[in-house]
């Protein structure tokens, strides 16, 4: 069956929303003040997003994305609103969801919906609402058609299509009772409802419409690479994360800005002088450490990789294990992209009112499921302080005030703290990331057929172009190579200036 707007069917789980909805958008509010705020902030952001403005100017009147139907699953922030506006200015049709239940800025969603875009996103979605939103933006296109490109952050939209199709081809019914997590149960329920209302070939017929995906983040790229290695990736993927002007800027300098912003907005605790553990010293960990050190926190790190551990040591950081930190540390930040980094047992051993947060993509770096299990057993109580800030009070420990139970303060329920408790990276940083995204979408739209179903990065010449587009904003003046110098170091005067494996 086509993905055409369907007659109203059953509602999805506890959302009260039709499984397939013909709503033009679903956002928190289109109140005039909120819409105005969104439009004004986009106007301000534009001035800080020279890469996207340059692409709009370069392609004015050319519409290189005409015919592209892009389903976006990426934090619905003000910066993303500028990305969406740019994709549309270049000719694309766009439908959007956020890739995180807490990251939507409601005024950004209001701006986008007010511009007539089918956007399904609001701050504080439930998991059921989140997957409902993803299903709508993927499948419910105004004219009954389907998207031909995905712009993903973390891989959820890409995963839904792949798993839906795989279960159909295997002749297996999605079974939420076999899920390994609460979220997986919602995904499987969503697929089960689709199966029961749309039959056995919905995703099998849907997937061939898709010609490619561009992926924003480390964790999403990892998921794509696993599929490519297993030979199960259904379309070509462009790895935007590993453009140098993305991961060496957004992941590092973006987190340098947005980590302490989030901790301060959430808690107002003094960061200076506090013993803080950053788990993972990759790109995000490096930015996080800079962020905390900028406030004069006493930072240590954990690592599994001897090279990253050596880098940390050379920067004067103690490389320790989490067990070393437990009795004395005031703050913990996970940045590994791995799971089970801070367990419920670790939190039992933490100091009273230690702050625990995560800046990696998913919610399993901190063992929220383990804490919930303890809550079910009556061993810990959750006390909401304000949205995205909760005290978890352990009832059976004795190192809290007056020898009673101690608490830990968990931010954004273990999900991306910088987007849950603050507004993510600033516009100028996101401009570089999103300029890569637009270039990747143009490349896929125009040339997807010449790619294999593998994961590739954009050529270095485009990476350098993205950097060029942002230099003027800083008043930077490049030195121009002479022909003689260029030939001496064996590069072209116009670049690229480094071999592809150069590490920056
Ligand atoms: P990365 O691979 O550069 O760094 C991760 C580091 O964690 C690596 O050095 C790895 O050795 C280390 N690590 C893995 N398991 C560990 C463990 N058990 N204990 C200690 N260290 C461990 O990845 P990255 O680009 O820094 O991304 C990290 C996460 O942040 C990913 O999930 C990514 O998607 C996400 N991300 C978030 C934002 C944001 O705005 N919050 C921005 C970019 C990326
Ligand atoms: N990732 C980190 N910061 C972001 C932002 N401001 N907008 C979209 N994605 C982001």
Coordinates of C-alpha atoms and ligand atoms in Angstrom, one line a residue:
X1 CA 0.0 0.0 0.0
X2 CA 1.3 3.5 -0.7
X3 CA 2.1 5.9 2.1
X4 CA -0.8 8.1 1.0
X5 CA -2.7 10.0 3.7
X6 CA -4.8 7.2 5.2
X7 CA -8.2 7.3 6.8
X8 CA -8.0 7.6 10.5
X9 CA -7.0 4.4 12.1
X10 CA -6.3 3.3 15.7
X11 CA -4.5 5.7 18.0
X12 CA -0.9 5.0 18.9
X13 CA -0.3 3.6 22.4
X14 CA -1.1 6.2 25.0
X15 CA -0.7 9.3 22.7
X16 CA -4.3 9.6 21.8
X17 CA -3.0 10.4 18.3
X18 CA -4.1 8.6 15.2
X19 CA -1.4 6.1 14.1
X20 CA -1.2 7.8 10.8
X21 CA -2.3 11.5 11.0
X22 CA -3.0 14.1 8.4
X23 CA -2.2 16.9 10.8
X24 CA -0.3 19.7 9.0
X25 CA 2.2 19.8 11.9
X26 CA 2.3 19.1 15.6
X27 CA 4.2 21.6 17.8
X28 CA 3.8 22.9 21.3
X29 CA 2.1 26.1 20.3
X30 CA 1.6 28.6 17.5
X31 CA 0.9 31.4 19.8
X32 CA 1.7 34.7 18.1
X33 CA 4.4 35.7 20.6
X34 CA 6.1 32.3 20.3
X35 CA 6.1 32.5 16.5
X36 CA 7.5 36.0 16.6
X37 CA 10.2 34.9 19.0
X38 CA 11.1 32.0 16.6
X39 CA 11.2 34.3 13.6
X40 CA 13.4 36.9 15.4
X41 CA 15.8 34.3 16.7
X42 CA 16.2 32.8 13.3
X43 CA 16.9 36.2 12.0
X44 CA 19.7 36.6 14.6
X45 CA 21.0 33.1 13.9
X46 CA 21.3 33.8 10.2
X47 CA 23.9 36.5 10.9
X48 CA 25.9 33.8 12.7
X49 CA 25.5 31.1 10.0
X50 CA 27.6 32.3 7.1
X51 CA 28.0 28.9 5.6
X52 CA 24.2 28.4 5.1
X53 CA 23.7 32.0 3.9
X54 CA 26.6 31.5 1.4
X55 CA 24.9 28.3 0.0
X56 CA 21.6 30.2 -0.3
X57 CA 23.4 32.9 -2.3
X58 CA 25.5 30.5 -4.4
X59 CA 22.5 28.6 -5.5
X60 CA 20.0 31.5 -5.7
X61 CA 17.6 30.7 -8.5
X62 CA 19.2 27.3 -9.3
X63 CA 17.2 24.9 -7.0
X64 CA 19.8 22.1 -6.9
X65 CA 17.5 20.2 -4.5
X66 CA 14.4 20.4 -6.7
X67 CA 12.7 17.0 -6.5
X68 CA 14.4 16.2 -3.2
X69 CA 12.0 15.1 -0.5
X70 CA 14.0 15.2 2.7
X71 CA 12.8 13.6 6.0
X72 CA 14.9 15.2 8.7
X73 CA 15.3 13.7 12.2
X74 CA 17.6 16.2 14.0
X75 CA 17.1 18.4 17.1
X76 CA 14.5 21.0 16.2
X77 CA 16.5 24.0 17.4
X78 CA 16.8 27.5 16.0
X79 CA 20.0 26.5 14.1
X80 CA 18.1 23.5 12.6
X81 CA 15.3 25.9 11.6
X82 CA 17.9 27.8 9.5
X83 CA 19.1 24.5 8.0
X84 CA 15.5 23.6 7.1
X85 CA 14.9 27.1 5.5
X86 CA 18.1 26.6 3.5
X87 CA 17.1 23.1 2.2
X88 CA 13.8 24.6 1.1
X89 CA 15.4 27.7 -0.5
X90 CA 17.5 25.2 -2.5
X91 CA 14.3 23.5 -3.8
X92 CA 13.7 20.6 -1.4
X93 CA 10.4 19.5 0.1
X94 CA 11.0 18.8 3.8
X95 CA 9.3 17.1 6.8
X96 CA 10.9 17.2 10.2
X97 CA 11.1 15.7 13.7
X98 CA 13.5 16.1 16.6
X99 CA 15.9 13.3 17.3
X100 CA 15.6 13.7 21.1
X101 CA 12.5 14.0 23.3
X102 CA 13.9 17.0 25.2
X103 CA 15.9 19.0 22.6
X104 CA 13.1 20.8 20.7
X105 CA 13.1 24.6 21.1
X106 CA 9.4 25.3 20.9
X107 CA 9.9 28.7 19.3
X108 CA 12.1 27.1 16.6
X109 CA 9.4 24.5 15.9
X110 CA 6.8 27.4 15.8
X111 CA 8.9 29.3 13.2
X112 CA 9.2 26.2 11.0
X113 CA 5.5 25.2 11.3
X114 CA 4.5 28.8 10.6
X115 CA 6.5 28.6 7.4
X116 CA 4.3 25.8 6.3
X117 CA 6.7 22.9 7.0
X118 CA 5.2 19.6 8.3
X119 CA 7.2 19.5 11.6
X120 CA 6.3 17.2 14.5
X121 CA 8.3 18.2 17.6
X122 CA 7.9 19.7 21.0
X123 CA 10.0 19.9 24.1
X124 CA 9.2 17.1 26.6
X125 CA 7.8 14.4 24.3
X126 CA 7.1 11.0 25.8
X127 CA 8.8 8.1 24.1
X128 CA 5.5 7.1 22.5
X129 CA 5.0 10.6 21.1
X130 CA 8.6 10.7 19.8
X131 CA 8.2 7.5 17.7
X132 CA 4.7 8.7 16.6
X133 CA 6.4 11.9 15.4
X134 CA 9.1 10.0 13.5
X135 CA 6.4 7.8 11.8
X136 CA 4.4 10.9 10.7
X137 CA 7.4 12.7 9.2
X138 CA 8.6 9.6 7.4
X139 CA 5.4 8.3 6.0
X140 CA 2.7 11.0 5.8
X141 CA 3.6 13.2 2.9
X142 CA 1.0 15.8 1.7
X143 CA 0.6 14.3 -1.7
X144 CA 0.7 10.7 -0.5
X145 CA 4.2 10.1 -1.7
X146 CA 7.3 9.2 0.3
X147 CA 10.6 10.8 1.1
X148 CA 13.6 10.1 -1.1
X149 CA 16.3 11.2 1.3
X150 CA 16.8 11.1 5.1
X151 CA 18.9 13.6 7.1
X152 CA 19.5 11.8 10.3
X153 CA 21.1 12.5 13.7
X154 CA 21.7 9.3 15.6
X155 CA 20.0 7.0 13.0
X156 CA 16.5 6.5 14.4
X157 CA 14.7 7.3 11.2
X158 CA 17.0 5.1 9.2
X159 CA 16.7 2.3 11.8
X160 CA 12.8 2.3 11.7
X161 CA 12.8 1.7 7.9
X162 CA 15.5 -1.0 8.1
X163 CA 14.0 -2.9 11.0
X164 CA 10.4 -2.6 9.6
X165 CA 11.5 -4.0 6.3
X166 CA 13.7 -6.8 7.8
X167 CA 10.8 -8.0 10.0
X168 CA 8.5 -8.0 7.0
X169 CA 10.9 -10.0 4.8
X170 CA 11.6 -12.5 7.6
X171 CA 7.8 -13.0 8.0
X172 CA 8.1 -12.1 11.6
X173 CA 5.6 -10.1 13.6
X174 CA 7.2 -7.2 15.6
X175 CA 7.0 -8.4 19.3
X176 CA 7.2 -5.6 21.9
X177 CA 7.3 -8.2 24.7
X178 CA 10.7 -9.3 23.5
X179 CA 12.2 -5.8 23.6
X180 CA 15.4 -5.3 25.6
X181 CA 14.5 -1.7 26.7
X182 CA 11.4 0.5 27.2
X183 CA 12.3 2.4 24.0
X184 CA 12.7 -0.7 21.9
X185 CA 9.3 -1.9 23.1
X186 CA 7.8 1.4 21.7
X187 CA 9.6 1.0 18.4
X188 CA 8.3 -2.6 18.1
X189 CA 4.8 -1.6 19.1
X190 CA 4.9 1.1 16.4
X191 CA 6.0 -1.5 13.8
X192 CA 3.3 -3.9 15.0
X193 CA 0.6 -1.3 14.7
X194 CA 1.8 -0.4 11.2
X195 CA 1.8 -4.1 10.3
X196 CA -1.7 -4.6 11.6
X197 CA -3.2 -1.6 9.8
X198 CA -1.1 -1.5 6.6
X199 CA -0.3 -5.1 5.9
X200 CA 2.9 -7.2 5.4
X201 CA 4.7 -5.1 2.8
X202 CA 4.4 -1.5 4.0
X203 CA 8.2 -1.0 4.7
X204 CA 9.2 -3.3 1.9
X205 CA 7.4 -0.9 -0.6
X206 CA 8.4 2.2 1.3
X207 CA 12.2 1.6 1.5
X208 CA 13.0 1.7 -2.2
X209 CA 11.9 5.3 -2.4
X210 CA 14.9 6.2 -0.3
X211 CA 18.1 7.1 -2.3
X212 CA 20.4 8.0 0.6
X213 CA 21.0 9.3 4.1
X214 CA 23.3 11.9 5.5
X215 CA 24.2 11.3 9.2
X216 CA 25.1 13.9 11.7
X217 CA 26.7 12.2 14.6
X218 CA 29.3 9.7 15.8
X219 CA 26.8 7.2 17.2
X220 CA 24.6 7.3 14.0
X221 CA 27.7 6.8 11.8
X222 CA 28.6 3.8 14.0
X223 CA 25.2 2.3 13.4
X224 CA 25.4 2.9 9.7
X225 CA 28.9 1.4 9.5
X226 CA 27.7 -1.8 11.3
X227 CA 25.0 -2.1 8.6
X228 CA 27.4 -1.4 5.8
X229 CA 29.8 -4.1 7.2
X230 CA 27.0 -6.6 7.5
X231 CA 25.8 -5.8 3.9
X232 CA 22.4 -4.7 5.1
X233 CA 22.5 -1.0 4.4
X234 CA 19.7 -0.2 1.9
X235 CA 21.1 3.0 0.4
X236 CA 24.3 5.1 0.3
X237 CA 25.2 7.1 3.4
X238 CA 27.2 10.2 3.7
X239 CA 29.0 10.5 7.0
X240 CA 28.8 14.2 7.9
X241 CA 30.2 13.7 11.3
X242 CA 33.7 12.9 10.0
X243 CA 34.0 16.0 7.9
X244 CA 36.8 17.7 9.8
X245 CA 34.7 20.9 9.9
X246 CA 32.0 18.9 11.7
X247 CA 33.6 16.6 14.3
X248 CA 36.7 18.7 15.1
X249 CA 34.5 21.8 15.6
X250 CA 30.9 20.9 16.6
X251 CA 31.9 17.9 18.8
X252 CA 34.8 19.8 20.4
X253 CA 34.0 23.6 20.4
X254 CA 30.2 23.2 20.4
X255 CA 30.4 21.1 23.6
X256 CA 32.9 23.5 25.1
X257 CA 30.2 26.1 24.8
X258 CA 27.1 24.1 25.6
X259 CA 28.2 21.7 28.5
X260 CA 28.7 24.3 31.2
X261 CA 25.8 26.3 29.8
X262 CA 23.5 23.3 30.5
X263 CA 24.9 22.5 34.0
X264 CA 24.5 26.2 35.0
X265 CA 21.0 26.6 33.7
X266 CA 20.0 23.3 35.3
X267 CA 21.6 23.7 38.7
X268 CA 23.2 27.0 39.4
X269 CA 25.9 25.1 41.3
X270 CA 29.3 26.6 41.3
X271 CA 31.5 24.6 38.9
X272 CA 34.8 26.2 39.9
X273 CA 37.0 24.0 42.1
X274 CA 34.6 21.0 41.9
X275 CA 36.1 17.6 41.3
X276 CA 34.6 16.5 38.0
X277 CA 34.9 13.3 36.0
X278 CA 34.5 13.3 32.2
X279 CA 34.1 9.7 30.9
X280 CA 35.6 9.5 27.4
X281 CA 38.3 11.8 26.0
X282 CA 37.3 11.7 22.3
X283 CA 36.1 14.8 20.5
X284 CA 33.1 15.5 22.8
X285 CA 35.1 14.6 25.9
X286 CA 37.9 17.0 24.9
X287 CA 35.4 19.8 24.4
X288 CA 33.7 18.9 27.7
X289 CA 37.0 19.0 29.5
X290 CA 37.7 22.5 28.1
X291 CA 34.3 23.7 29.1
X292 CA 34.7 22.6 32.7
X293 CA 38.3 23.7 32.9
X294 CA 37.2 27.1 31.6
X295 CA 35.3 27.3 34.9
X296 CA 38.3 26.1 36.8
X297 CA 36.8 22.8 37.8
X298 CA 39.3 20.1 38.8
X299 CA 38.8 17.7 35.9
X300 CA 39.8 14.0 35.6
X301 CA 38.9 11.6 32.8
X302 CA 38.3 7.9 32.2
X303 CA 39.4 6.3 29.0
X304 CA 39.7 2.8 27.5
X305 CA 42.0 3.9 24.6
X306 CA 45.7 4.4 25.5
X307 CA 46.1 7.1 22.8
X308 CA 43.3 9.2 24.2
X309 CA 44.5 8.5 27.8
X310 CA 48.0 9.7 26.8
X311 CA 46.5 12.9 25.2
X312 CA 44.7 13.5 28.5
X313 CA 47.9 13.0 30.5
X314 CA 49.8 15.4 28.3
X315 CA 47.1 18.0 29.0
X316 CA 47.7 17.6 32.8
X317 CA 44.6 15.6 33.4
X318 CA 44.5 12.6 35.8
X319 CA 43.3 9.5 34.0
X320 CA 41.5 7.4 36.6
X321 CA 38.7 4.9 36.9
X322 CA 35.2 5.7 37.9
X323 CA 35.7 3.7 41.1
X324 CA 38.6 6.0 42.1
X325 CA 36.3 9.0 41.7
X326 CA 33.2 7.7 43.5
X327 CA 33.7 8.8 47.1
X328 CA 34.9 12.3 46.4
X329 CA 33.8 13.7 43.1
X330 CA 31.1 16.3 42.7
X331 CA 30.2 16.0 39.1
X332 CA 30.2 13.3 36.4
X333 CA 29.8 13.8 32.6
X334 CA 29.6 10.9 30.2
X335 CA 30.9 11.4 26.6
X336 CA 31.7 8.0 25.3
X337 CA 28.9 6.9 22.9
X338 CA 29.1 3.6 24.8
X339 CA 26.7 2.1 27.3
X340 CA 26.7 1.3 31.0
X341 CA 29.4 3.9 31.8
X342 CA 27.8 5.0 35.1
X343 CA 25.8 2.2 36.7
X344 CA 23.1 2.4 39.4
X345 CA 25.6 0.8 41.7
X346 CA 28.2 3.5 41.0
X347 CA 25.5 6.1 41.9
X348 CA 24.9 4.3 45.2
X349 CA 28.6 5.1 46.0
X350 CA 28.6 8.7 45.0
X351 CA 28.8 11.8 47.3
X352 CA 25.6 13.4 48.4
X353 CA 24.1 15.6 45.7
X354 CA 26.7 14.7 43.0
X355 CA 25.6 15.9 39.6
X356 CA 25.3 13.2 36.9
X357 CA 24.8 14.0 33.3
X358 CA 25.5 12.7 29.8
X359 CA 26.6 14.6 26.6
X360 CA 26.8 11.5 24.4
X361 CA 23.8 10.6 22.1
X362 CA 21.6 8.0 23.8
X363 CA 20.3 7.6 27.4
X364 CA 22.2 4.4 28.2
X365 CA 25.6 5.8 29.1
X366 CA 24.0 6.4 32.6
X367 CA 22.1 3.4 33.8
X368 CA 18.7 5.0 34.0
X369 CA 17.0 1.6 33.5
X370 CA 18.9 0.3 36.6
X371 CA 17.8 3.3 38.6
X372 CA 14.2 2.7 37.5
X373 CA 14.5 -0.9 38.6
X374 CA 15.7 0.2 42.1
X375 CA 12.8 2.7 42.2
X376 CA 10.4 -0.3 41.4
X377 CA 11.9 -2.1 44.4
X378 CA 11.4 1.0 46.7
X379 CA 15.2 1.5 47.1
X380 CA 15.3 4.9 45.5
X381 CA 12.9 7.8 45.2
X382 CA 12.7 10.2 42.3
X383 CA 12.0 13.8 43.2
X384 CA 11.4 16.1 40.2
X385 CA 12.9 19.5 40.9
X386 CA 12.0 21.1 37.5
X387 CA 11.8 19.8 34.0
X388 CA 14.9 17.9 33.1
X389 CA 16.3 18.1 36.7
X390 CA 15.6 15.3 39.2
X391 CA 16.9 14.3 42.6
X392 CA 17.2 10.5 43.0
X393 CA 17.3 9.8 46.8
X394 CA 18.7 6.5 47.9
X395 CA 16.8 5.2 50.9
X396 CA 19.2 2.6 52.3
X397 CA 22.5 4.5 52.2
X398 CA 23.9 6.3 55.3
X399 CA 26.3 8.9 53.8
X400 CA 23.6 11.5 53.2
X401 CA 22.8 14.4 55.6
X402 CA 22.5 13.3 59.2
X403 CA 23.6 9.7 58.3
X404 CA 20.5 9.2 56.2
X405 CA 20.2 8.3 52.5
X406 CA 22.2 10.4 50.0
X407 CA 20.9 11.8 46.6
X408 CA 22.3 12.3 43.2
X409 CA 21.1 15.0 40.8
X410 CA 20.4 13.7 37.3
X411 CA 20.1 16.1 34.4
X412 CA 17.9 15.5 31.3
X413 CA 17.0 12.0 32.5
X414 CA 20.4 10.8 31.3
X415 CA 19.9 12.2 27.8
X416 CA 21.9 14.8 26.0
X417 CA 22.4 17.5 28.7
X418 CA 23.4 20.3 26.4
X419 CA 20.2 20.0 24.4
X420 CA 17.9 19.0 27.2
X421 CA 19.0 21.6 29.8
X422 CA 20.3 24.3 27.4
X423 CA 20.0 25.2 23.7
X424 CA 22.8 23.1 22.3
X425 CA 25.7 24.4 20.3
X426 CA 25.7 28.0 19.1
X427 CA 24.8 29.1 15.6
X428 CA 28.3 29.7 14.3
X429 CA 29.4 26.2 15.2
X430 CA 26.3 24.6 13.8
X431 CA 26.7 26.6 10.6
X432 CA 29.8 24.5 9.7
X433 CA 28.1 21.2 10.6
X434 CA 24.9 22.1 8.6
X435 CA 26.8 23.5 5.6
X436 CA 28.3 19.9 5.4
X437 CA 24.8 18.5 5.7
X438 CA 23.4 20.6 2.8
X439 CA 26.4 19.7 0.6
X440 CA 25.8 16.0 1.5
X441 CA 22.1 16.3 0.6
X442 CA 22.9 17.9 -2.7
X443 CA 25.5 15.2 -3.5
X444 CA 23.1 12.4 -2.7
X445 CA 20.2 14.0 -4.6
X446 CA 22.3 14.5 -7.7
X447 CA 24.6 11.5 -7.6
X448 CA 23.2 8.8 -5.2
X449 CA 23.1 6.3 -8.1
X450 CA 26.8 6.4 -8.5
X451 CA 27.4 5.4 -4.9
X452 CA 27.4 1.9 -3.4
X453 CA 25.4 1.2 -0.2
X454 CA 28.4 2.2 1.9
X455 CA 29.3 5.0 4.2
X456 CA 31.5 7.7 2.7
X457 CA 32.7 11.2 3.7
X458 CA 32.5 14.3 1.6
X459 CA 35.8 15.1 -0.3
X460 CA 38.4 17.3 1.5
X461 CA 37.9 20.0 -1.1
X462 CA 34.4 20.5 0.3
X463 CA 35.6 20.3 3.9
X464 CA 38.0 23.2 3.1
X465 CA 35.2 25.1 1.3
X466 CA 33.1 24.9 4.5
X467 CA 36.0 26.2 6.5
X468 CA 36.5 29.0 4.0
X469 CA 32.9 30.1 4.3
X470 CA 33.4 30.7 8.0
X471 CA 36.8 32.4 8.1
X472 CA 35.5 35.9 7.3
X473 CA 33.3 35.8 10.4
X474 CA 36.5 35.7 12.5
X475 CA 38.4 38.3 10.3
X476 CA 40.9 35.6 9.5
X477 CA 43.3 36.3 6.6
X478 CA 44.8 33.3 4.8
X479 CA 48.3 33.3 3.5
X480 CA 48.3 32.4 -0.2
X481 CA 50.8 29.8 -1.4
X482 CA 53.2 30.7 -4.2
X483 CA 53.4 28.2 -7.1
X484 CA 56.9 27.4 -6.0
X485 CA 55.8 26.7 -2.4
X486 CA 52.8 24.6 -3.6
X487 CA 55.0 22.5 -5.7
X488 CA 57.6 22.1 -2.9
X489 CA 55.0 20.6 -0.5
X490 CA 53.2 18.9 -3.4
X491 CA 49.8 20.5 -3.2
X492 CA 47.7 22.6 -5.5
X493 CA 47.7 26.4 -4.8
X494 CA 43.9 26.1 -4.5
X495 CA 44.0 23.0 -2.2
X496 CA 43.3 20.5 -0.9
X497 CA 46.2 21.3 1.5
X498 CA 46.4 18.0 3.4
X499 CA 46.3 14.3 2.5
X500 CA 43.0 12.6 3.3
X501 CA 44.4 10.8 6.4
X502 CA 45.7 14.0 8.0
X503 CA 44.3 14.1 11.6
X504 CA 44.2 17.9 12.4
Ligands
LIG1 P1 34.7 9.6 20.0 O1 34.8 8.2 19.5 O2 35.6 10.7 19.5 O3 34.9 9.6 21.6 C1 34.4 8.7 22.5 C2 35.5 8.3 23.5 O4 35.0 7.4 24.5 C3 36.6 7.4 22.8 O5 37.9 8.1 23.0 C4 36.5 6.1 23.4 O6 37.8 5.5 23.6 C5 35.9 6.4 24.8 N1 35.2 5.3 25.4 C6 34.5 4.3 24.9 N2 34.0 3.5 25.9 C7 34.5 4.0 27.0 C8 34.4 3.6 28.4 N3 33.7 2.4 28.7 N4 35.0 4.3 29.3 C9 35.7 5.4 29.0 N5 35.9 5.9 27.8 C10 35.3 5.1 26.8 O7 33.2 10.1 19.9 P2 32.7 11.6 20.0 O8 32.6 12.2 18.7 O9 33.4 12.3 21.1 O10 31.2 11.3 20.4 C11 30.8 10.8 21.7 C12 29.3 10.8 21.8 O11 28.8 12.1 21.8 C13 28.6 10.1 20.7 O12 27.4 9.5 21.2 C14 28.1 11.2 19.7 O13 27.1 10.8 18.9 C15 27.8 12.3 20.7 N6 27.8 13.7 20.3 C16 27.1 14.6 21.1 C17 27.1 15.9 20.8 C18 26.3 16.8 21.6 O14 26.0 17.9 21.1 N7 25.9 16.5 22.8 C19 27.8 16.4 19.7 C20 28.5 15.5 18.9 C21 28.5 14.1 19.3
LIG2 N1 23.6 19.5 18.2 C1 24.2 20.2 19.1 N2 23.8 21.5 19.2 C2 22.8 21.6 18.3 C3 21.9 22.7 17.9 N3 22.0 23.9 18.4 N4 21.0 22.4 16.9 C4 21.0 21.2 16.3 N5 21.7 20.1 16.6 C5 22.6 20.3 17.6

